[in-house]
XYZ file of C-alpha atoms in Angstrom:
661
model
C -130.990 -19.752 -164.701
C -127.554 -18.427 -165.333
C -124.031 -19.192 -164.277
C -121.679 -16.910 -162.403
C -118.497 -15.639 -164.053
C -116.038 -13.090 -162.738
C -112.334 -12.721 -163.760
C -108.679 -14.564 -164.350
C -106.502 -16.952 -167.227
C -103.908 -19.539 -168.061
C -103.765 -19.188 -171.818
C -105.139 -15.854 -172.993
C -104.694 -16.954 -176.574
C -106.991 -19.930 -176.174
C -110.372 -19.685 -177.783
C -113.617 -18.171 -176.286
C -115.275 -15.043 -175.231
C -117.194 -15.227 -172.001
C -118.975 -11.957 -172.520
C -119.148 -9.507 -169.681
C -121.050 -8.864 -166.503
C -121.952 -11.107 -163.605
C -124.024 -14.165 -164.346
C -125.253 -16.314 -161.524
C -126.622 -19.789 -161.024
C -127.364 -21.804 -157.983
C -127.898 -25.233 -159.443
C -126.465 -27.330 -156.640
C -126.250 -24.935 -153.739
C -125.131 -21.529 -152.601
C -121.808 -22.446 -150.987
C -119.884 -20.333 -153.508
C -121.545 -17.263 -152.078
C -119.683 -17.685 -148.786
C -115.933 -17.853 -149.306
C -114.547 -17.002 -145.879
C -110.856 -17.437 -145.316
C -109.889 -17.714 -148.984
C -106.858 -15.803 -150.208
C -108.123 -12.945 -152.440
C -105.323 -13.228 -154.991
C -105.968 -16.939 -155.410
C -109.635 -16.261 -156.128
C -108.703 -13.718 -158.759
C -106.420 -16.194 -160.518
C -109.115 -18.864 -160.524
C -111.655 -16.450 -161.952
C -109.384 -15.381 -164.765
C -108.494 -18.979 -165.533
C -112.166 -19.811 -165.829
C -112.691 -16.888 -168.165
C -109.737 -18.015 -170.288
C -111.327 -21.405 -170.840
C -114.234 -19.685 -172.589
C -112.459 -16.797 -174.276
C -112.266 -16.290 -178.050
C -109.863 -13.478 -178.985
C -111.522 -10.726 -181.022
C -110.023 -9.421 -184.246
C -106.834 -7.363 -183.579
C -106.365 -8.921 -180.150
C -102.821 -9.931 -181.104
C -101.969 -6.317 -182.011
C -103.069 -5.155 -178.565
C -101.197 -8.021 -176.894
C -97.929 -7.180 -178.649
C -98.198 -3.509 -177.675
C -98.889 -4.318 -174.041
C -95.809 -6.494 -173.530
C -93.407 -3.563 -173.178
C -92.999 -2.290 -169.573
C -94.775 1.014 -169.099
C -97.258 0.288 -171.876
C -100.840 1.534 -171.976
C -103.340 0.099 -174.461
C -106.771 1.593 -175.096
C -109.428 -0.698 -176.554
C -112.027 0.752 -178.919
C -114.805 -1.775 -179.534
C -118.555 -2.007 -179.855
C -120.748 -3.082 -176.922
C -121.321 -6.812 -176.930
C -117.980 -7.612 -178.562
C -116.453 -8.928 -175.322
C -114.268 -5.855 -174.874
C -114.013 -6.079 -171.086
C -113.182 -9.773 -171.214
C -110.493 -8.981 -173.797
C -108.999 -6.322 -171.518
C -108.789 -8.771 -168.636
C -107.203 -11.447 -170.810
C -104.626 -9.022 -172.177
C -103.441 -8.145 -168.687
C -103.442 -11.716 -167.494
C -101.420 -12.837 -170.482
C -98.394 -10.812 -169.393
C -96.923 -13.676 -167.374
C -97.387 -16.617 -165.070
C -99.812 -15.246 -162.532
C -98.749 -17.367 -159.584
C -95.148 -16.176 -159.704
C -96.240 -12.605 -160.342
C -98.569 -12.425 -157.378
C -95.994 -13.953 -155.059
C -93.538 -11.276 -156.158
C -96.004 -8.568 -155.229
C -97.201 -7.709 -158.754
C -100.740 -6.359 -158.617
C -103.724 -7.060 -160.849
C -106.215 -4.343 -160.013
C -109.215 -2.557 -161.488
C -109.220 1.210 -161.097
C -112.412 3.198 -160.436
C -113.609 4.853 -163.623
C -115.317 7.862 -162.072
C -115.585 9.671 -158.776
C -112.911 10.927 -156.432
C -109.782 8.804 -156.069
C -109.734 7.378 -152.550
C -106.018 6.520 -152.579
C -102.898 7.299 -154.633
C -102.236 4.927 -157.530
C -98.532 4.323 -156.691
C -97.866 1.656 -159.362
C -94.865 -0.650 -159.198
C -92.878 -2.352 -161.941
C -94.955 -5.057 -163.605
C -98.251 -4.072 -161.932
C -101.337 -4.529 -164.106
C -104.315 -2.198 -164.107
C -107.730 -2.333 -165.753
C -109.671 0.886 -166.326
C -113.142 0.333 -167.747
C -114.688 3.554 -169.059
C -117.324 1.789 -171.168
C -120.217 2.832 -168.908
C -119.606 6.556 -169.522
C -122.269 8.105 -171.764
C -121.895 11.791 -170.883
C -119.369 13.839 -172.851
C -118.424 16.040 -169.907
C -117.814 12.990 -167.718
C -115.673 11.459 -170.458
C -113.538 14.586 -170.795
C -112.947 14.502 -167.025
C -112.114 10.788 -167.173
C -109.532 11.463 -169.891
C -107.829 14.070 -167.719
C -107.487 11.527 -164.944
C -106.402 8.916 -167.477
C -103.543 11.164 -168.591
C -102.196 11.308 -165.028
C -102.535 7.554 -164.535
C -100.945 6.809 -167.899
C -97.927 8.891 -166.975
C -97.583 7.090 -163.644
C -97.862 3.661 -165.277
C -95.265 4.546 -167.899
C -92.787 5.857 -165.342
C -93.175 2.807 -163.097
C -92.886 0.214 -165.867
C -96.385 -1.105 -165.152
C -99.115 -2.050 -167.654
C -102.635 -0.692 -168.137
C -105.535 -1.564 -170.426
C -108.374 0.937 -170.839
C -111.796 0.074 -172.258
C -113.066 3.163 -174.070
C -116.748 4.134 -174.190
C -118.618 3.502 -177.418
C -120.132 6.361 -179.414
C -117.791 8.971 -177.912
C -115.193 9.020 -180.693
C -115.778 12.716 -181.279
C -114.640 13.423 -177.729
C -111.438 11.335 -177.834
C -108.324 13.344 -176.983
C -105.899 13.314 -179.959
C -103.010 12.069 -177.823
C -104.930 8.836 -177.093
C -104.883 7.737 -180.727
C -101.368 6.183 -180.816
C -102.239 3.870 -177.933
C -105.678 2.866 -179.265
C -106.419 -0.521 -180.813
C -109.772 -1.114 -182.505
C -111.183 -4.574 -181.769
C -113.795 -6.336 -183.887
C -116.178 -8.970 -182.546
C -114.941 -12.564 -182.687
C -116.665 -15.173 -184.841
C -119.927 -16.030 -183.150
C -119.757 -19.706 -184.098
C -116.349 -19.967 -182.409
C -117.747 -18.431 -179.236
C -120.710 -20.800 -179.063
C -118.551 -23.791 -179.977
C -116.067 -23.082 -177.216
C -118.739 -22.686 -174.561
C -120.450 -25.917 -175.591
C -117.187 -27.823 -175.554
C -116.330 -26.539 -172.087
C -119.685 -27.945 -170.956
C -118.693 -31.311 -172.482
C -121.484 -31.150 -175.013
C -121.322 -33.711 -177.840
C -122.277 -32.205 -181.210
C -121.215 -31.956 -184.851
C -120.136 -28.719 -186.568
C -123.134 -29.043 -188.897
C -125.443 -28.788 -185.856
C -124.448 -25.124 -185.531
C -125.166 -23.920 -189.067
C -128.901 -23.170 -189.080
C -130.077 -19.786 -190.441
C -131.393 -18.821 -187.007
C -128.019 -19.450 -185.414
C -126.206 -17.535 -188.142
C -128.355 -14.496 -187.375
C -127.359 -14.771 -183.692
C -123.675 -15.082 -184.619
C -123.846 -11.831 -186.558
C -125.924 -9.704 -184.188
C -126.005 -11.013 -180.629
C -123.680 -9.742 -177.901
C -121.128 -12.254 -176.659
C -123.005 -12.620 -173.374
C -126.113 -13.748 -175.299
C -124.165 -16.447 -177.095
C -122.794 -17.529 -173.721
C -126.359 -17.598 -172.393
C -127.493 -19.729 -175.325
C -124.813 -22.287 -174.470
C -125.887 -22.306 -170.823
C -129.491 -22.886 -171.872
C -128.455 -25.859 -173.997
C -126.711 -27.267 -170.936
C -129.766 -26.537 -168.765
C -132.020 -28.346 -171.260
C -129.720 -31.365 -171.181
C -129.351 -31.436 -167.400
C -133.085 -31.080 -166.760
C -133.858 -34.388 -168.450
C -137.178 -32.936 -169.685
C -136.308 -32.069 -173.252
C -135.188 -35.244 -174.950
C -131.862 -37.015 -175.088
C -130.065 -35.521 -178.084
C -128.229 -32.288 -178.835
C -130.659 -31.221 -181.545
C -133.560 -31.225 -179.099
C -131.629 -29.329 -176.446
C -130.467 -26.725 -178.938
C -134.009 -26.327 -180.277
C -135.342 -25.643 -176.789
C -132.532 -23.159 -176.107
C -133.177 -21.353 -179.399
C -136.875 -21.019 -178.560
C -135.927 -19.693 -175.116
C -133.695 -17.045 -176.674
C -135.891 -15.979 -179.564
C -139.548 -16.721 -178.684
C -140.084 -16.463 -174.953
C -140.684 -12.713 -174.782
C -143.482 -12.920 -177.335
C -145.028 -15.957 -175.651
C -145.140 -14.210 -172.284
C -146.575 -11.093 -173.864
C -149.408 -13.130 -175.326
C -150.092 -15.002 -172.104
C -150.214 -11.904 -169.901
C -152.525 -10.221 -172.427
C -154.894 -13.187 -172.173
C -154.748 -13.367 -168.361
C -156.684 -10.329 -167.187
C -157.362 -10.972 -163.497
C -154.984 -9.787 -160.793
C -154.852 -13.175 -158.956
C -153.779 -15.068 -162.091
C -151.163 -12.485 -163.020
C -149.886 -12.441 -159.441
C -149.621 -16.236 -159.433
C -147.734 -16.132 -162.721
C -145.232 -13.661 -161.290
C -144.929 -15.353 -157.877
C -144.122 -18.664 -159.550
C -141.558 -17.012 -161.814
C -139.740 -15.493 -158.823
C -139.977 -18.617 -156.653
C -139.679 -21.275 -159.365
C -138.481 -24.651 -157.987
C -139.867 -23.823 -154.516
C -142.583 -25.981 -152.943
C -146.170 -25.352 -153.996
C -147.383 -24.399 -150.504
C -144.636 -21.791 -150.190
C -145.445 -20.339 -153.610
C -149.091 -20.244 -152.555
C -148.152 -18.235 -149.451
C -145.959 -15.887 -151.487
C -148.752 -15.461 -154.043
C -151.215 -14.259 -151.412
C -148.511 -12.034 -149.942
C -148.032 -10.427 -153.346
C -151.744 -9.731 -153.713
C -151.798 -8.054 -150.285
C -148.723 -6.004 -151.198
C -150.315 -4.685 -154.399
C -153.522 -4.031 -152.382
C -155.725 -6.475 -154.244
C -158.993 -6.934 -152.386
C -159.812 -10.458 -151.232
C -162.443 -12.204 -153.335
C -165.851 -12.166 -151.722
C -166.650 -15.811 -152.436
C -165.354 -18.663 -150.302
C -162.158 -20.373 -151.423
C -164.211 -23.523 -151.968
C -166.227 -21.689 -154.598
C -163.157 -20.551 -156.543
C -160.922 -22.549 -158.883
C -158.525 -24.802 -156.945
C -154.827 -23.975 -156.740
C -153.930 -26.919 -158.983
C -156.456 -25.834 -161.574
C -155.045 -22.315 -161.589
C -151.534 -23.685 -162.057
C -152.573 -25.887 -164.953
C -154.350 -23.014 -166.677
C -151.145 -20.952 -166.501
C -148.913 -23.752 -167.784
C -147.224 -24.290 -164.417
C -146.190 -27.847 -163.520
C -145.946 -29.476 -160.083
C -143.243 -32.166 -159.935
C -143.446 -35.295 -157.740
C -141.628 -33.445 -154.932
C -144.284 -30.749 -154.911
C -142.072 -28.091 -156.485
C -143.410 -25.719 -159.142
C -141.869 -24.900 -162.482
C -142.893 -23.780 -165.954
C -143.059 -26.388 -168.672
C -140.973 -24.386 -171.124
C -137.238 -23.749 -170.762
C -136.344 -20.303 -169.353
C -139.989 -19.235 -169.331
C -139.717 -17.956 -165.751
C -136.870 -15.649 -166.800
C -139.058 -14.130 -169.506
C -142.002 -13.698 -167.110
C -139.884 -11.802 -164.595
C -138.387 -9.637 -167.317
C -141.858 -8.820 -168.660
C -143.344 -7.690 -165.337
C -140.369 -5.558 -164.308
C -140.236 -3.913 -167.737
C -143.958 -3.345 -168.232
C -145.237 -2.489 -164.755
C -142.832 0.220 -163.531
C -145.382 1.523 -161.029
C -145.234 -1.815 -159.197
C -141.477 -1.925 -158.680
C -141.546 -0.450 -155.170
C -144.221 -2.963 -154.202
C -142.257 -5.813 -155.756
C -139.185 -4.788 -153.767
C -141.170 -4.867 -150.528
C -142.795 -8.163 -151.434
C -139.480 -9.833 -152.276
C -138.054 -8.474 -149.033
C -140.663 -10.486 -147.144
C -140.944 -13.464 -149.504
C -137.226 -14.262 -149.248
C -137.796 -14.950 -145.569
C -140.671 -17.429 -145.883
C -140.107 -20.477 -143.695
C -140.842 -22.975 -146.434
C -137.886 -21.870 -148.554
C -134.616 -23.786 -148.534
C -131.304 -21.924 -148.542
C -131.033 -22.431 -152.295
C -134.588 -21.176 -152.788
C -133.759 -17.986 -150.883
C -130.635 -17.347 -152.922
C -132.596 -17.916 -156.128
C -135.184 -15.322 -155.069
C -132.462 -12.804 -154.201
C -130.542 -13.276 -157.445
C -133.665 -13.168 -159.609
C -134.863 -9.977 -157.970
C -131.393 -8.467 -158.282
C -131.124 -9.263 -161.973
C -134.529 -7.679 -162.648
C -133.781 -4.549 -160.615
C -130.426 -4.009 -162.296
C -131.909 -4.654 -165.744
C -134.371 -1.766 -165.305
C -131.773 0.543 -163.752
C -132.852 0.339 -160.105
C -129.725 -0.622 -158.130
C -131.171 1.330 -155.198
C -133.936 -1.255 -154.833
C -131.364 -4.005 -154.461
C -129.343 -2.018 -151.917
C -132.533 -1.186 -150.004
C -133.027 -4.898 -149.418
C -129.373 -5.357 -148.491
C -129.890 -2.907 -145.641
C -133.309 -4.271 -144.715
C -132.180 -7.892 -144.517
C -128.931 -7.014 -142.754
C -130.674 -4.838 -140.160
C -133.099 -7.648 -139.343
C -130.368 -10.245 -138.815
C -130.111 -11.815 -135.372
C -127.066 -13.342 -133.733
C -123.524 -13.028 -135.003
C -124.069 -14.537 -138.460
C -123.896 -12.539 -141.682
C -127.280 -12.554 -143.424
C -126.729 -14.583 -146.631
C -129.554 -12.818 -148.494
C -128.033 -9.395 -147.907
C -124.547 -10.609 -148.764
C -125.705 -12.295 -151.967
C -127.574 -9.171 -153.069
C -124.601 -6.912 -152.379
C -122.132 -9.199 -154.148
C -124.472 -9.385 -157.123
C -124.471 -5.592 -157.338
C -120.713 -5.272 -156.879
C -120.121 -7.762 -159.680
C -122.402 -6.034 -162.167
C -120.590 -4.411 -165.088
C -123.042 -1.538 -165.359
C -123.682 -0.794 -161.678
C -120.641 -2.152 -159.863
C -119.252 1.369 -159.444
C -122.618 2.536 -158.063
C -122.524 -0.145 -155.366
C -118.918 0.632 -154.455
C -119.851 4.288 -154.081
C -122.962 3.425 -152.080
C -120.903 1.315 -149.700
C -118.507 4.228 -149.230
C -121.335 6.631 -148.401
C -122.759 4.090 -145.986
C -119.553 3.520 -144.010
C -118.545 7.187 -143.871
C -121.781 8.415 -142.318
C -121.496 9.182 -138.618
C -124.902 7.805 -137.672
C -125.113 4.388 -135.988
C -125.126 1.262 -138.130
C -126.583 -2.105 -137.185
C -124.167 -4.942 -136.433
C -125.892 -6.930 -139.160
C -125.093 -4.330 -141.814
C -121.508 -3.947 -140.587
C -121.055 -7.702 -140.945
C -122.480 -7.768 -144.472
C -120.303 -4.862 -145.602
C -117.255 -6.433 -143.976
C -117.792 -9.790 -145.651
C -118.476 -8.180 -149.028
C -115.236 -6.225 -148.720
C -113.296 -9.426 -148.090
C -115.012 -11.696 -150.582
C -115.839 -9.392 -153.492
C -114.238 -5.980 -153.244
C -111.017 -7.403 -151.850
C -110.539 -9.466 -155.017
C -111.331 -6.789 -157.596
C -110.617 -3.467 -155.857
C -108.462 -4.304 -152.814
C -107.542 -0.725 -151.980
C -111.195 0.296 -152.005
C -111.857 -2.620 -149.668
C -109.203 -1.326 -147.260
C -110.747 2.146 -147.245
C -114.219 0.833 -146.427
C -112.995 -1.649 -143.827
C -111.032 1.142 -142.155
C -114.189 3.151 -141.599
C -116.008 0.090 -140.273
C -113.133 -0.909 -137.992
C -113.093 2.336 -136.013
C -116.781 2.157 -135.156
C -118.034 0.782 -131.866
C -119.534 -2.632 -131.266
C -118.821 -6.313 -131.681
C -119.272 -6.262 -135.448
C -116.801 -3.372 -135.739
C -114.268 -5.543 -133.914
C -114.844 -8.227 -136.554
C -114.265 -5.622 -139.272
C -111.040 -4.686 -137.502
C -109.833 -8.295 -137.580
C -110.815 -8.602 -141.230
C -108.961 -5.416 -142.145
C -105.787 -6.399 -140.320
C -105.862 -9.836 -141.898
C -106.331 -8.404 -145.381
C -103.462 -5.900 -145.225
C -101.217 -8.365 -143.413
C -101.058 -10.423 -146.618
C -100.133 -7.547 -148.917
C -97.306 -5.032 -148.509
C -98.973 -2.336 -150.614
C -102.234 -2.588 -148.711
C -100.269 -2.536 -145.448
C -98.542 0.668 -146.530
C -101.859 2.210 -147.577
C -103.411 1.556 -144.168
C -100.348 2.769 -142.272
C -100.457 6.045 -144.207
C -104.193 6.482 -143.614
C -103.897 5.822 -139.889
C -100.858 8.071 -139.453
C -102.718 10.892 -141.183
C -105.757 10.540 -138.921
C -103.715 10.014 -135.763
C -102.375 13.567 -136.149
C -105.837 15.154 -136.314
C -106.152 15.644 -132.569
C -106.584 13.369 -129.538
C -110.367 12.949 -129.657
C -110.590 12.143 -133.355
C -107.313 10.232 -133.405
C -107.959 7.802 -130.565
C -109.563 4.871 -132.482
C -107.183 5.375 -135.404
C -104.157 5.448 -133.116
C -105.332 2.288 -131.362
C -105.798 0.564 -134.696
C -102.372 1.751 -135.854
C -100.692 0.367 -132.735
C -102.355 -2.993 -133.281
C -101.475 -3.016 -136.980
C -97.796 -2.356 -136.245
C -97.391 -5.399 -134.008
C -95.572 -8.475 -135.215
C -98.934 -10.280 -135.404
C -100.144 -8.444 -138.515
C -96.981 -7.307 -140.287
C -96.433 -8.881 -143.722
C -93.547 -11.266 -144.271
C -90.857 -10.134 -144.894
C -91.261 -7.237 -142.511
C -91.812 -3.876 -144.273
C -89.325 -1.968 -142.121
C -89.794 1.523 -143.666
C -93.565 1.370 -143.114
C -93.178 -0.027 -139.612
C -90.720 2.717 -138.704
C -93.058 5.488 -139.853
C -95.924 3.930 -137.968
C -93.906 3.403 -134.783
C -92.773 6.992 -135.012
C -96.415 8.137 -134.929
C -97.390 5.864 -132.032
C -94.347 6.826 -129.938
C -94.879 10.539 -130.535
C -98.077 10.867 -128.480
C -100.077 9.368 -125.626
C -101.601 7.059 -124.577
C -98.458 5.128 -123.700
C -100.482 2.056 -122.664
C -100.688 1.284 -126.384
C -96.931 0.806 -126.435
C -96.615 -2.273 -124.236
C -98.358 -4.894 -126.442
C -96.750 -3.382 -129.542
C -93.168 -3.415 -128.223
C -93.597 -6.777 -126.493
C -94.786 -8.407 -129.724
C -91.560 -7.412 -131.468
C -89.377 -8.445 -128.553
C -91.071 -11.837 -128.802
C -90.494 -11.873 -132.539
C -86.777 -11.180 -132.159
C -86.475 -13.818 -129.445
C -87.980 -16.364 -131.827
C -86.323 -15.228 -135.056
C -82.974 -13.446 -135.224
C -83.782 -12.085 -138.713
C -86.183 -9.641 -137.011
C -83.299 -8.012 -135.096
C -83.717 -4.741 -136.985
C -86.903 -4.098 -135.014
C -84.847 -3.299 -131.908
C -82.901 -0.499 -133.545
C -85.844 0.914 -135.510
C -88.187 1.088 -132.517
C -85.584 3.079 -130.623
C -84.952 5.342 -133.605
C -88.696 5.924 -133.928
C -88.695 7.739 -130.575
C -86.509 10.432 -132.130
C -84.373 10.295 -128.981
C -87.027 11.714 -126.655
C -85.886 10.876 -123.148
C -89.310 10.044 -121.737
C -90.055 7.761 -124.684
C -86.728 5.947 -124.282
C -87.438 5.477 -120.556
C -90.807 3.993 -121.445
C -89.235 1.508 -123.875
C -86.675 0.571 -121.228
C -89.391 -0.113 -118.647
C -91.394 -2.253 -121.092
C -88.297 -4.319 -121.892
C -87.526 -4.779 -118.205
C -91.023 -6.041 -117.469
C -90.952 -8.284 -120.548
C -87.588 -9.824 -119.621
C -88.463 -10.077 -115.935
C -91.420 -12.372 -116.541
C -89.331 -14.842 -118.537
C -87.386 -17.887 -117.466
C -85.626 -18.155 -120.807
C -82.150 -16.732 -121.327
C -83.113 -15.765 -124.875
C -85.391 -13.055 -123.507
C -82.667 -11.641 -121.323
C -80.307 -11.520 -124.291
C -82.855 -9.730 -126.473
C -83.629 -7.238 -123.711
C -79.918 -6.567 -123.236
C -79.459 -5.775 -126.917
C -82.539 -3.541 -126.831
C -81.124 -1.649 -123.838
C -77.874 -1.136 -125.733
C -79.788 0.588 -128.520
C -81.606 2.718 -125.937
C -78.341 3.653 -124.181
C -76.773 4.559 -127.500
C -79.729 6.791 -128.378
C -79.524 8.544 -125.014
C -75.766 9.006 -125.355
C -76.171 10.388 -128.857
C -78.792 12.858 -127.697
C -76.649 14.008 -124.763
C -73.592 14.574 -126.966
C -75.712 16.439 -129.498
C -77.068 18.757 -126.814
C -73.606 19.350 -125.351
C -72.249 20.152 -128.775
C -75.043 22.637 -129.277
C -74.307 24.227 -125.918
C -77.716 23.380 -124.584
C -76.541 21.906 -121.284
C -78.752 19.816 -119.073
C -82.435 20.658 -119.021
C -85.759 19.271 -117.935
C -88.400 19.078 -120.640
C -92.129 19.320 -120.226
C -92.262 15.715 -121.419
C -89.995 14.547 -118.553
C -91.838 16.325 -115.738
């Protein structure tokens, strides 16, 4: 089992490298998977703080940190894979200031997409912080294109006084543009013993420095990626917490070392000695469902044999070896609660890795089997999440993100009721958080939401929740784009996406501006195509969803679009919400003048505003409403007077417009 890490930090100069990539564990439950109603920026800070606790600065980290402090600075990190380069980039950006104060002031911490078409303008502000991870690029042509886009972004960041850290791809030095060299800092891997020490201390592990000096450990310090050292520490903790491997640090470390260095060979030998399909299927079924009840594993085992089209044995079950005997032969233990597990630490991980790596022709069948097995009635919620995460890790390890997304769609489409299917959500969040395939999942989500064909409510709900909980914390603008497409669909789930979108942008002025611009653009595309976008724009521009303090320039532009075209029934709730706001808070008085100005003096539009105000004031028993309406009418009268004088000055004289007839 593994533990989940994402991104955020208090002291970036503390000691430890957490490695990179998503790492999951569901030891006590799966509540962390569902984080409804949590502020995205707060989650990001917590993630970075957790990373900081385990971060060991690599060599030359201080050089990069000093360069990044200047407003408008861009630092490019050149480092080998496994050196913790992405974690270093995140820590560098976080170390620029107290994150709480920065976020409250509107300073952004955002990851930019490395490849593909930009879905929104960058528009950086002073102090904003951007991460651009190009480490996954392996094609020279793609890297040349990425550098062209980097040049534009670098210029924008410099002009705005923002900050950006770029993780360069390894092995592409020959394709580096010469003008990147002055901004490049070469990082070297941190001391492996420091990384392991920090992780163990954060897990409150009692040990002596001499416990970490064996020749085997020294080899790991010199060669292993940072994520493998982090995994070793987690395995030591798992050995301790299991209570099955002694009571001292030396025993736990010994078990963890065997798990890291020997398990692959042990599994290879066992599978070579187990030649029958039923025994191999039982080995794999137990590895995927480890810690589930024996009867459920038994059911999953037979389901796997049917999926791979293994013919039933001719003899009666009574004539075959019993289930318990089969388990014992394979080294599988049944605990007093009836749950199955392997006797050796992390053996199930190695079994899963072996089958996915060595039986590529079975991967489609394994996907279909897991799709059904994750729904077995005997599984607890934690069991289901374990199955999903284990399958996801194996699929991503062999480069099959499509298999994981296939199950996202399958599980979501089969969901009943108004709940979001936790299996589909877990699988999608696992993919989005993967260092190697996160961009693939973001792109796949975009293709999914932009297609015109119908989409099940279950899938809409999963995509909506993933946008809020995962994408909204790492790529908030991408989340807005995807939620926008979901929100203008039809159906109950689309309405939920609409609420989620409005809530997300209502907490962030830049996201609010992005959505206003998108909706204004689409509202001008013609009545048929514009209708859902115009409706959404009118709702967005109400006092209910506007950020605090009110972004008057954005509201004005949006009101101008709404008031420039039918249907006028959209106006009443919009205008009334702001009249209510002014009645309750005099600091919102500017809304009265700006709404009138947004009509551009069109007589019919002014008459419509006047009628709405009359109806609003007429239903009230409070003098405050009458006073607000009176001030609103003054603005309307002034606009009408100004228009009349302008027309007289131009010699136009009185006229009747098409709009007024």
